[in-house]
PDB file of C-alpha atoms in Angstrom:
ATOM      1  CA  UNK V 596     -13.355   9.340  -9.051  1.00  0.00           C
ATOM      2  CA  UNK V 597     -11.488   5.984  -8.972  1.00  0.00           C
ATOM      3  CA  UNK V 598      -8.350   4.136  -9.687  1.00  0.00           C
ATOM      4  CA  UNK V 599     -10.054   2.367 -12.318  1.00  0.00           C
ATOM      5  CA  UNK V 600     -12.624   2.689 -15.018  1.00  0.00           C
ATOM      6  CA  UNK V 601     -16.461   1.491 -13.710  1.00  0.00           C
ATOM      7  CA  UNK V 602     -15.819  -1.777 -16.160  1.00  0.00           C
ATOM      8  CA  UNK V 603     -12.853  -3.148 -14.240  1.00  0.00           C
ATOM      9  CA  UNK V 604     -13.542  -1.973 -10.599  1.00  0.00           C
ATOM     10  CA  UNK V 605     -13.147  -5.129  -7.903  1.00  0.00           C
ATOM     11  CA  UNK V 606     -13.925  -5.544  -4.233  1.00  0.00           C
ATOM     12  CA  UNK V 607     -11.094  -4.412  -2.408  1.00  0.00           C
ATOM     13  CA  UNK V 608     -10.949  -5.904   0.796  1.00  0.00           C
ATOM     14  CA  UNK V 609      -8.051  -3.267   1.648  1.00  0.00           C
ATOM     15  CA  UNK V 610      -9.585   0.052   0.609  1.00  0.00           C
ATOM     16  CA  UNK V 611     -12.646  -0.496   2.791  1.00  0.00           C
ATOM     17  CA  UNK V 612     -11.783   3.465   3.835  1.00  0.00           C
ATOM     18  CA  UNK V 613     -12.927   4.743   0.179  1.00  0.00           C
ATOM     19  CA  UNK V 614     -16.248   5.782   1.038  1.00  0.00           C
ATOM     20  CA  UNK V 615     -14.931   8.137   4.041  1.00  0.00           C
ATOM     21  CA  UNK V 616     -12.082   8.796   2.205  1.00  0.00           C
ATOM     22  CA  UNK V 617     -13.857  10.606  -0.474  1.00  0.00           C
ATOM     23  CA  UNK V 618     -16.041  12.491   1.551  1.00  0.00           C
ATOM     24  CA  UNK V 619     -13.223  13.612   3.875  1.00  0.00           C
ATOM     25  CA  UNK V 620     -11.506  14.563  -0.020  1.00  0.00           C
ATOM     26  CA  UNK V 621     -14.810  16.271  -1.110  1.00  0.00           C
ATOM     27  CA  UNK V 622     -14.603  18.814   2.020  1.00  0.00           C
ATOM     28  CA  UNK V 623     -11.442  19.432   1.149  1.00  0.00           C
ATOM     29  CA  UNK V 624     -11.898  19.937  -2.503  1.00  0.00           C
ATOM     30  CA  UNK V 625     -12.536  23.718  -2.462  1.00  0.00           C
ATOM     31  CA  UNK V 626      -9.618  24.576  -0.001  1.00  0.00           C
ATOM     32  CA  UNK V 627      -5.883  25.038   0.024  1.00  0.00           C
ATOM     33  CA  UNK V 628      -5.251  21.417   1.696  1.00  0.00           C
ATOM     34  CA  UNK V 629      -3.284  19.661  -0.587  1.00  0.00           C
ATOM     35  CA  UNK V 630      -3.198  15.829  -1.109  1.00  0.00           C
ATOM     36  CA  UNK V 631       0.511  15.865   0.463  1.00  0.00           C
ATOM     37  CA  UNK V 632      -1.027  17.710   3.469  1.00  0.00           C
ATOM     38  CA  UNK V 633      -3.406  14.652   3.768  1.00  0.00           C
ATOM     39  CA  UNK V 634      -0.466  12.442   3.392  1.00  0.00           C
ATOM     40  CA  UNK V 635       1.142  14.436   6.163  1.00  0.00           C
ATOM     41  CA  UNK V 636      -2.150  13.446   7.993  1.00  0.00           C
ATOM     42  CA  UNK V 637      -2.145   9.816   7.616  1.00  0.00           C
ATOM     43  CA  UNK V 638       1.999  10.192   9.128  1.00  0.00           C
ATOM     44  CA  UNK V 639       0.228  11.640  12.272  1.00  0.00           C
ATOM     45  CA  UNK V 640      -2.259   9.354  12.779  1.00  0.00           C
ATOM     46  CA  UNK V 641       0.211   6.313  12.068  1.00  0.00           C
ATOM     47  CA  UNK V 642       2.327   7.859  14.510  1.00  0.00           C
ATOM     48  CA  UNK V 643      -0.036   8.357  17.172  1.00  0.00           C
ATOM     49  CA  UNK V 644      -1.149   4.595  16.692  1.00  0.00           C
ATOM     50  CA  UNK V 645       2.290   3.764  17.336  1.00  0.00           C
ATOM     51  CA  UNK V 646       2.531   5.808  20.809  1.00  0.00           C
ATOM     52  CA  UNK V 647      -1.352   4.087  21.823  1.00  0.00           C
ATOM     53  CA  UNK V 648      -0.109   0.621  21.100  1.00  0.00           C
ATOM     54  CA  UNK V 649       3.316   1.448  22.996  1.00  0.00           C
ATOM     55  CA  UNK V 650       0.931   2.914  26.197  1.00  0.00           C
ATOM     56  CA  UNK V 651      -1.358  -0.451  25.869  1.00  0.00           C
ATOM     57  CA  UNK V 652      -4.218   1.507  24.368  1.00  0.00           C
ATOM     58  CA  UNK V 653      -5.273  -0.965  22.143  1.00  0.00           C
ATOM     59  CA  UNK V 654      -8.601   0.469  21.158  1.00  0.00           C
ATOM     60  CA  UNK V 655      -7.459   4.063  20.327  1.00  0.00           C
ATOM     61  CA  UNK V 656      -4.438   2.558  18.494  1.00  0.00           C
ATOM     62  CA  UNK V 657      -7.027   0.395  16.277  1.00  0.00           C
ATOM     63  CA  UNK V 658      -9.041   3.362  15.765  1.00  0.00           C
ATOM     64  CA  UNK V 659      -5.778   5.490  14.584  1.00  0.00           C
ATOM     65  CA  UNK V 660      -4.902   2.457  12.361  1.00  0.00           C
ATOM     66  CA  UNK V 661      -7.765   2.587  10.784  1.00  0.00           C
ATOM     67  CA  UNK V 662      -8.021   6.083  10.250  1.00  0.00           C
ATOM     68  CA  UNK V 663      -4.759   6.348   9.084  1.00  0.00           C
ATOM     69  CA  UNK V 664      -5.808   3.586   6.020  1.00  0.00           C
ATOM     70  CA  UNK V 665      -9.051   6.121   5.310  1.00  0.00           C
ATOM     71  CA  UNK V 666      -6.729   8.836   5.287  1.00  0.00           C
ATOM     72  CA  UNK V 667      -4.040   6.931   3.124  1.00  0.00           C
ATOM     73  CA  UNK V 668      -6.827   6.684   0.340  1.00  0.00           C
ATOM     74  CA  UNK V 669      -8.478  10.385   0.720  1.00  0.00           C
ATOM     75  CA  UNK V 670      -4.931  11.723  -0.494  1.00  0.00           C
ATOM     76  CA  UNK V 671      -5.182  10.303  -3.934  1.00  0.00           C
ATOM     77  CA  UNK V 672      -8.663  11.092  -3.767  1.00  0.00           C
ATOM     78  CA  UNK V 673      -8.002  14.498  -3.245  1.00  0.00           C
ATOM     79  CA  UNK V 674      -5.661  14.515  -6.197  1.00  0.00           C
ATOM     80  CA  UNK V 675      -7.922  13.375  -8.919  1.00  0.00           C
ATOM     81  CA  UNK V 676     -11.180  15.618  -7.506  1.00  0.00           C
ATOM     82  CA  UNK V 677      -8.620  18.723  -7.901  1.00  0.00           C
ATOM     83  CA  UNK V 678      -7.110  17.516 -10.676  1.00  0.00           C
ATOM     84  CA  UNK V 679      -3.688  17.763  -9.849  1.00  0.00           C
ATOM     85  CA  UNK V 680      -1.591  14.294  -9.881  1.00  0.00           C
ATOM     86  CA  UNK V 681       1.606  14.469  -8.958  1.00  0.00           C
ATOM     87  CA  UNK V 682       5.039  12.245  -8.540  1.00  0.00           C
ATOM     88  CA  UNK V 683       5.649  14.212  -4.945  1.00  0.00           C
ATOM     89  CA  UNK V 684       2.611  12.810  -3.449  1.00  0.00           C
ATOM     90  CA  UNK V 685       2.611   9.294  -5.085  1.00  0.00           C
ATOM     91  CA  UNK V 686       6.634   9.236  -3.757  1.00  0.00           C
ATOM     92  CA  UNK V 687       5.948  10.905  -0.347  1.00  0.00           C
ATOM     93  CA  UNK V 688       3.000   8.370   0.461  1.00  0.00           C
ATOM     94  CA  UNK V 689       4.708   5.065  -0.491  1.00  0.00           C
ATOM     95  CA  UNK V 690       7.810   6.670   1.649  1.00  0.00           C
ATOM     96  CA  UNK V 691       5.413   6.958   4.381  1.00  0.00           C
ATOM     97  CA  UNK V 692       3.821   3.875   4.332  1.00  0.00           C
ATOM     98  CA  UNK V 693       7.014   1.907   4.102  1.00  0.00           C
ATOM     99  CA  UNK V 694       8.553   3.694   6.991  1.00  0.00           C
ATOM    100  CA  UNK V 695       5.005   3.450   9.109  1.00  0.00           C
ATOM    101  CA  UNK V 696       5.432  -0.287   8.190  1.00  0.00           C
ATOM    102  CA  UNK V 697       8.488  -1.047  10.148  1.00  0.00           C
ATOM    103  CA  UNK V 698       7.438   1.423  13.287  1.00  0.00           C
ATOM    104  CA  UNK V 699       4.227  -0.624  13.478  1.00  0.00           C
ATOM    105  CA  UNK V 700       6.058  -4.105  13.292  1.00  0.00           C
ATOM    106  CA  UNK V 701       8.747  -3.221  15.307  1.00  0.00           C
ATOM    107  CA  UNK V 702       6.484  -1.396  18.211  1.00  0.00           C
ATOM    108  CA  UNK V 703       4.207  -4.423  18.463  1.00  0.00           C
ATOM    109  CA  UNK V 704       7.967  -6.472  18.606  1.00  0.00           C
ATOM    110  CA  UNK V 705       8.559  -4.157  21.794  1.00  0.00           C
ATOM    111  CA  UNK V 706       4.978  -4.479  23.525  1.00  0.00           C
ATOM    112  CA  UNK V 707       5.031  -8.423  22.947  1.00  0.00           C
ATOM    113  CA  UNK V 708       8.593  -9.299  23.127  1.00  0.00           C
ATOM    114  CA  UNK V 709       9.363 -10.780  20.002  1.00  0.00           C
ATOM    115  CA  UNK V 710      12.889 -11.559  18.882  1.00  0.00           C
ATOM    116  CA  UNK V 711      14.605  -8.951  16.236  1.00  0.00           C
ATOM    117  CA  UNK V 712      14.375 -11.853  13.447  1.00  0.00           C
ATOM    118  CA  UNK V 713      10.851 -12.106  14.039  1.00  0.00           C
ATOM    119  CA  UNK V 714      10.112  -8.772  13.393  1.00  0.00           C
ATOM    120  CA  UNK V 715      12.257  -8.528  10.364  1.00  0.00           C
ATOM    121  CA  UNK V 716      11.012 -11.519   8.461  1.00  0.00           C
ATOM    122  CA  UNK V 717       7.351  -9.820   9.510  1.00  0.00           C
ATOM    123  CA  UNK V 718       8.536  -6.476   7.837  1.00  0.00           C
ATOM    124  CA  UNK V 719      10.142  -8.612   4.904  1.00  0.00           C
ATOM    125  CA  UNK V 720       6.771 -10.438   4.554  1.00  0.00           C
ATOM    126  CA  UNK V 721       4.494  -7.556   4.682  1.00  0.00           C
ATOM    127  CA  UNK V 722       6.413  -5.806   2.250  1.00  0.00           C
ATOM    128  CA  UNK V 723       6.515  -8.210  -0.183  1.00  0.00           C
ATOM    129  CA  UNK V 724       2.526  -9.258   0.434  1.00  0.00           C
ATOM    130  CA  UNK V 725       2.312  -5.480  -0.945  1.00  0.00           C
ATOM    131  CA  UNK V 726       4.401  -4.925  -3.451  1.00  0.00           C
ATOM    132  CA  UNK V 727       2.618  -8.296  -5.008  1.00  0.00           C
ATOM    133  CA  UNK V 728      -0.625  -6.784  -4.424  1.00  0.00           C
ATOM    134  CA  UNK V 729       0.715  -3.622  -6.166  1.00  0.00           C
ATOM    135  CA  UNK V 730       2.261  -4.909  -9.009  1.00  0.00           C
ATOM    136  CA  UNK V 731      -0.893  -6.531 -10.496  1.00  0.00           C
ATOM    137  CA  UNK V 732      -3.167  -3.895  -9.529  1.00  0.00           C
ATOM    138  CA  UNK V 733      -0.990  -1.339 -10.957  1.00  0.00           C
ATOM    139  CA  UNK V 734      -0.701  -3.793 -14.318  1.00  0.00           C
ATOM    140  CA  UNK V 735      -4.439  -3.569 -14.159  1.00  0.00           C
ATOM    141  CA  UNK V 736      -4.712   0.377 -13.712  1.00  0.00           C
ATOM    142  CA  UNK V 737      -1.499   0.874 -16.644  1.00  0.00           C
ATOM    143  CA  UNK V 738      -3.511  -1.595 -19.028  1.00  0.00           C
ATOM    144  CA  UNK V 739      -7.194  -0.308 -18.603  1.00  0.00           C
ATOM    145  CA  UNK V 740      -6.977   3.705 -18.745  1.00  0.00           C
ATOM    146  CA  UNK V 741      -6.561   3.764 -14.588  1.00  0.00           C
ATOM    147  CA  UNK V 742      -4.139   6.116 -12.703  1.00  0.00           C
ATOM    148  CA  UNK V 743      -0.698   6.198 -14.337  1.00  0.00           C
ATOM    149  CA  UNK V 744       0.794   7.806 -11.617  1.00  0.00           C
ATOM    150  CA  UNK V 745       2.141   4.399 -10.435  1.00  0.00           C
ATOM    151  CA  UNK V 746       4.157   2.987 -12.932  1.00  0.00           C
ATOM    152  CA  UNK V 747       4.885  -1.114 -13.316  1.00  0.00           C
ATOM    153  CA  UNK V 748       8.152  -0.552 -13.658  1.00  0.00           C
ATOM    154  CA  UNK V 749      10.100   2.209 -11.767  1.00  0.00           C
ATOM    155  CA  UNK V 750      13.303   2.487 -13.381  1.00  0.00           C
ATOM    156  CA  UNK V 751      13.449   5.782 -14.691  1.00  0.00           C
ATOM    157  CA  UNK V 752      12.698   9.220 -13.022  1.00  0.00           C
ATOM    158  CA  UNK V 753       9.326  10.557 -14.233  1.00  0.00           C
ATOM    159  CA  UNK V 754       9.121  14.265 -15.742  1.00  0.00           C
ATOM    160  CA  UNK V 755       7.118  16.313 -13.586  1.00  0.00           C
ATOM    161  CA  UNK V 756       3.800  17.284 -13.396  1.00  0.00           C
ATOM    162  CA  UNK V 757       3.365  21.126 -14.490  1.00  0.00           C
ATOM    163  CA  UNK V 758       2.163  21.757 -10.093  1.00  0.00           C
ATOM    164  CA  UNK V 759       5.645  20.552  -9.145  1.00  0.00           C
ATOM    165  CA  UNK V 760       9.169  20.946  -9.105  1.00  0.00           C
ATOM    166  CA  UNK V 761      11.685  18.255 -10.859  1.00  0.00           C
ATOM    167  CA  UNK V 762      13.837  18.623  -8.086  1.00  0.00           C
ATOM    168  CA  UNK V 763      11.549  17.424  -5.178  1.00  0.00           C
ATOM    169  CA  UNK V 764      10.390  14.521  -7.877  1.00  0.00           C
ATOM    170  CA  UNK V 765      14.025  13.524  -8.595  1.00  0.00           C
ATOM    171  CA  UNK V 766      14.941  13.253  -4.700  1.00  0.00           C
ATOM    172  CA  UNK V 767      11.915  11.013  -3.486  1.00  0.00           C
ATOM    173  CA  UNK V 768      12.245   8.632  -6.522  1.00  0.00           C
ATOM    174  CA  UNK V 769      15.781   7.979  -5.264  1.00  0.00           C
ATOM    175  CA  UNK V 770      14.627   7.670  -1.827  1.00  0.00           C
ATOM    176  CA  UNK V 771      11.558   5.423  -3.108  1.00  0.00           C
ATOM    177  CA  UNK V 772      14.462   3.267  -4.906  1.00  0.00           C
ATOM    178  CA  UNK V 773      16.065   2.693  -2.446  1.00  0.00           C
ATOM    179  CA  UNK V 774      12.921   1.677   0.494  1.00  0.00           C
ATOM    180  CA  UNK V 775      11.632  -0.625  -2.306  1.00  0.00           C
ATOM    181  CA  UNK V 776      13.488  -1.580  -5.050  1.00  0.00           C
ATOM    182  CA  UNK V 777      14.811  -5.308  -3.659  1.00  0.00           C
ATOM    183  CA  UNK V 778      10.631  -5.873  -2.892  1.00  0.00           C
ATOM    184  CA  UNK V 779      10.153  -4.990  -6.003  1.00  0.00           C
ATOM    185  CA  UNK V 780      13.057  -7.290  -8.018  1.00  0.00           C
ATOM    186  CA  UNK V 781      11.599 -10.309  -5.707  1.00  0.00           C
ATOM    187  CA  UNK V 782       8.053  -9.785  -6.701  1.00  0.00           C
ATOM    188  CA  UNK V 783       9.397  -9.386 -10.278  1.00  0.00           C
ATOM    189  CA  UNK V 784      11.469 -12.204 -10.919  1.00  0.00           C
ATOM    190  CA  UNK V 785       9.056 -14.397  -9.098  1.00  0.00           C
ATOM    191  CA  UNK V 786       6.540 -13.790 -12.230  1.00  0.00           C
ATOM    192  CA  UNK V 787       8.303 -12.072 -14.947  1.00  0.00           C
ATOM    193  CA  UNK V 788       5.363 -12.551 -17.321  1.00  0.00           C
ATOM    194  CA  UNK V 789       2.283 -10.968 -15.525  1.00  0.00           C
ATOM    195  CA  UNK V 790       2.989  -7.679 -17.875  1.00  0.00           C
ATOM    196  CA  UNK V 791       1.542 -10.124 -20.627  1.00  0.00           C
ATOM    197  CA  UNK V 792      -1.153 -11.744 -18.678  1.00  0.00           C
ATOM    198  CA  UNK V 793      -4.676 -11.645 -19.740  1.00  0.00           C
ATOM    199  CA  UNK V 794      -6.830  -9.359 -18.220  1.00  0.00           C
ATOM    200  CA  UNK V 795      -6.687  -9.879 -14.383  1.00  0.00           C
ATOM    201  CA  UNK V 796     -10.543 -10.796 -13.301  1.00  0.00           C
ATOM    202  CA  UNK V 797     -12.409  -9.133 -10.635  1.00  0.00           C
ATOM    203  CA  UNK V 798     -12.854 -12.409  -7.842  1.00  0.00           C
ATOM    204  CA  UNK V 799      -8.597 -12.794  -8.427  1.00  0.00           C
ATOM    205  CA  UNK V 800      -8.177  -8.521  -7.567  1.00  0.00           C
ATOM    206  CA  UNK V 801     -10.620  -9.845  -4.549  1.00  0.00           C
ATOM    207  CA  UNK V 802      -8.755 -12.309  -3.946  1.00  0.00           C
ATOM    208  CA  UNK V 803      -5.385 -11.105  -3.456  1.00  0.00           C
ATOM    209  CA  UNK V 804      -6.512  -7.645  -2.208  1.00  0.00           C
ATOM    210  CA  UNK V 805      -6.028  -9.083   1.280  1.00  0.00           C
ATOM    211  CA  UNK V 806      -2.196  -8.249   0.549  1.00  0.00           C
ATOM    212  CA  UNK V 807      -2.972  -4.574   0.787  1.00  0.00           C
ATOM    213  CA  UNK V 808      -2.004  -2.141   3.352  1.00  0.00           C
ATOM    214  CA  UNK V 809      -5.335  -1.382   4.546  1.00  0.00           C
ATOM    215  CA  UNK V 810      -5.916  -4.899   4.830  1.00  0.00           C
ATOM    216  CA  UNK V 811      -2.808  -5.149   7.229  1.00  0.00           C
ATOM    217  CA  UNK V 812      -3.713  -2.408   9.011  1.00  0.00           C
ATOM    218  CA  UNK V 813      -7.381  -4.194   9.591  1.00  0.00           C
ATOM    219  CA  UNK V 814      -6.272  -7.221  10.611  1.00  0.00           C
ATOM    220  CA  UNK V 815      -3.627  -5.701  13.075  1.00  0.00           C
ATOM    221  CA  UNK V 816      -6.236  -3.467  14.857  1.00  0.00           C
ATOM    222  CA  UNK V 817      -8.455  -6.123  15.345  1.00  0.00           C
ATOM    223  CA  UNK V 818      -6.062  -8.159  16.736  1.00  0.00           C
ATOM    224  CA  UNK V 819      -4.956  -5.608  19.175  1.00  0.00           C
ATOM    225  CA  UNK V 820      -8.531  -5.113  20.084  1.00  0.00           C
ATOM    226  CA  UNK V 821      -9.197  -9.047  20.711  1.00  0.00           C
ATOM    227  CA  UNK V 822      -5.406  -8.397  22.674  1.00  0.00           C
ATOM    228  CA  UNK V 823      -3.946 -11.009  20.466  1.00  0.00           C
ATOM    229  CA  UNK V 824      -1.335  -8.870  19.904  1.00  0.00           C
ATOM    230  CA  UNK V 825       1.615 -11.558  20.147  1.00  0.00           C
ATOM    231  CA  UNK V 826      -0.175 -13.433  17.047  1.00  0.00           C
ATOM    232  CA  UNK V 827       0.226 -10.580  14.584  1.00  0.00           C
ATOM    233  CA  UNK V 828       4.085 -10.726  13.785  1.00  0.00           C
ATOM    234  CA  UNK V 829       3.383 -14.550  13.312  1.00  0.00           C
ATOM    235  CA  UNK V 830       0.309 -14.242  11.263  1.00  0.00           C
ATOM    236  CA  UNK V 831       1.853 -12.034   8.708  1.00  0.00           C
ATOM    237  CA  UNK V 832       4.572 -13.971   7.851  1.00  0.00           C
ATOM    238  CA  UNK V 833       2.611 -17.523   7.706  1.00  0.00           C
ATOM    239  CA  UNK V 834      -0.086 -15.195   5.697  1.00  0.00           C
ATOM    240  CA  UNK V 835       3.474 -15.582   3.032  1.00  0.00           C
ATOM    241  CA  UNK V 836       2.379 -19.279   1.716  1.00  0.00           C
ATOM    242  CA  UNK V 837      -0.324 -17.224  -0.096  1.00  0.00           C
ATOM    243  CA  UNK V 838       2.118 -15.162  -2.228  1.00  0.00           C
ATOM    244  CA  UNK V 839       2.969 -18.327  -3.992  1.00  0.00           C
ATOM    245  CA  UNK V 840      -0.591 -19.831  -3.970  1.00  0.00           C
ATOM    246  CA  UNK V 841      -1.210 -16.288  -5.996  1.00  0.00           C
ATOM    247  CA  UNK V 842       1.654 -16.473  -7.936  1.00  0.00           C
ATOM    248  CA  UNK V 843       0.520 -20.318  -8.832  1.00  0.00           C
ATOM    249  CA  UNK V 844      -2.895 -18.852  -9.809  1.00  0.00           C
ATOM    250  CA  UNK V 845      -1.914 -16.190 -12.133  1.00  0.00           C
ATOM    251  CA  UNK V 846       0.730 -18.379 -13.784  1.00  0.00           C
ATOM    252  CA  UNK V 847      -1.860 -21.575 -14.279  1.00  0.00           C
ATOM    253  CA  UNK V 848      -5.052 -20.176 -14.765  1.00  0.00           C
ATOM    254  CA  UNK V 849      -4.339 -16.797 -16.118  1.00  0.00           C
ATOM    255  CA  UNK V 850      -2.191 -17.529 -18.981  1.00  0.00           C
ATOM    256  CA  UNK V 851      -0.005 -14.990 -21.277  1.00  0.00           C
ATOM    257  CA  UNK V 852      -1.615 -13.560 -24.053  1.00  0.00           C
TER     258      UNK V 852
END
């Protein structure tokens, strides 16, 4: 099971968790845990990152990081093994993630006394290193028979799958609106015409796959473990030049069709 067809899979550098993720998804295939129960999991671990890093426990916090990214992949995972996609869980995880986001930023604010700015041009930055990230990668999936339960534009509420209700769907699309929908403008109007780019190649879906979450997540644990922790608010947002070296990329060497 994958996001993408065999022909179009890249190295990820962010969803180095797929291989446990699947096998945690596989033992869960023939029970009644539910891919939002594994997103529920993933909230847990995030959370008890957040209380190891607040406590100085910089190894266990790593290790719940991390877990928390293999976790954050065996939910989908679990979805397309039990065939059962669904708006609730794709709206319920991004919710989660965006959320964990600014308790992570704004703990590691606490433990290394950073200013308020600081941490919310870090939260600014890593949201909009994602939603980049995201936006091609979801062009990719749309354009190549991938998962459509991401859409590359979310204007409209979807119809519901036949496993869930409308209702639920309808309230965490609003929610989801509002957590993302000024990342999402930016990242739009910043390259309008990616929708009509050629096919994105694997070494640029490398490339840029540095943006995603799990990639964060990486790079904060392993700066918590090397107790650079006061480097991680500043590294994210300087990690920012790249969104327009990307942008540059796409827009010079990977022209319209």
């Amino acid at each position: 099971m994958s996001k993408l067809p065999r022909a179009y899979q890249f190295l990820d550098l962010s969803d180095y968790g797929r291989k446990p993720a699947k096998l945690i998804a596989n033992s869960f295939k023939n029970t009644c845990i539910t891919p939002v129960h594994v997103t529920w999991m993933f909230v847990v671990s995030g959370l008890l990152a957040i209380y190891c890093i607040l406590n100085h426990h910089f190894y266990l916090a790593a290790i719940f990081l991390v877990l928390k990214s293999i976790l954050d992949a065996a939910d989908g995972e679990l979805a397309r093994i039990k065939d059962t996609p669904s708006y609730t869980g794709r709206y319920l995880d991004s919710i989660s993630d965006i959320i964990l986001n600014a308790l992570f930023l704004i703990t590691i604010g606490i433990i290394t006394n950073a200013g308020w700015q600081i941490v919310l041009f870090a939260f600014i930055a890593i949201q909009l290193q994602g939603t980049l990230y995201n936006y091609y990668y979801v062009i990719l999936r749309n354009r190549n028979n991938g998962d459509k339960t991401s859409r590359i534009f979310e204007t409209k509420t979807p119809k519901a799958f036949p496993q869930e209700k409308q209702s639920t769907v309808n309230i965490l699309f609003k929610l989801y609106k509002l957590l993302y929908r000024l990342f999402d403008l930016s990242i739009y109007y910043l390259d309008k015409n990616a929708v009509r780019s050629k096919i994105f190649p694997s070494w640029f879906m490398s490339m840029i796959s540095i943006f995603g979450l799990g990639f964060h997540l990486l790079f904060i644990a392993l700066m918590l473990i090397l107790q650079l922790e006061k480097f991680i608010l500043p590294g994210i947002i300087l990690a920012s030049v790249l969104l327009f070296v990307f942008i540059g990329i796409r827009k010079c060497i990977l022209s319209t069709t």
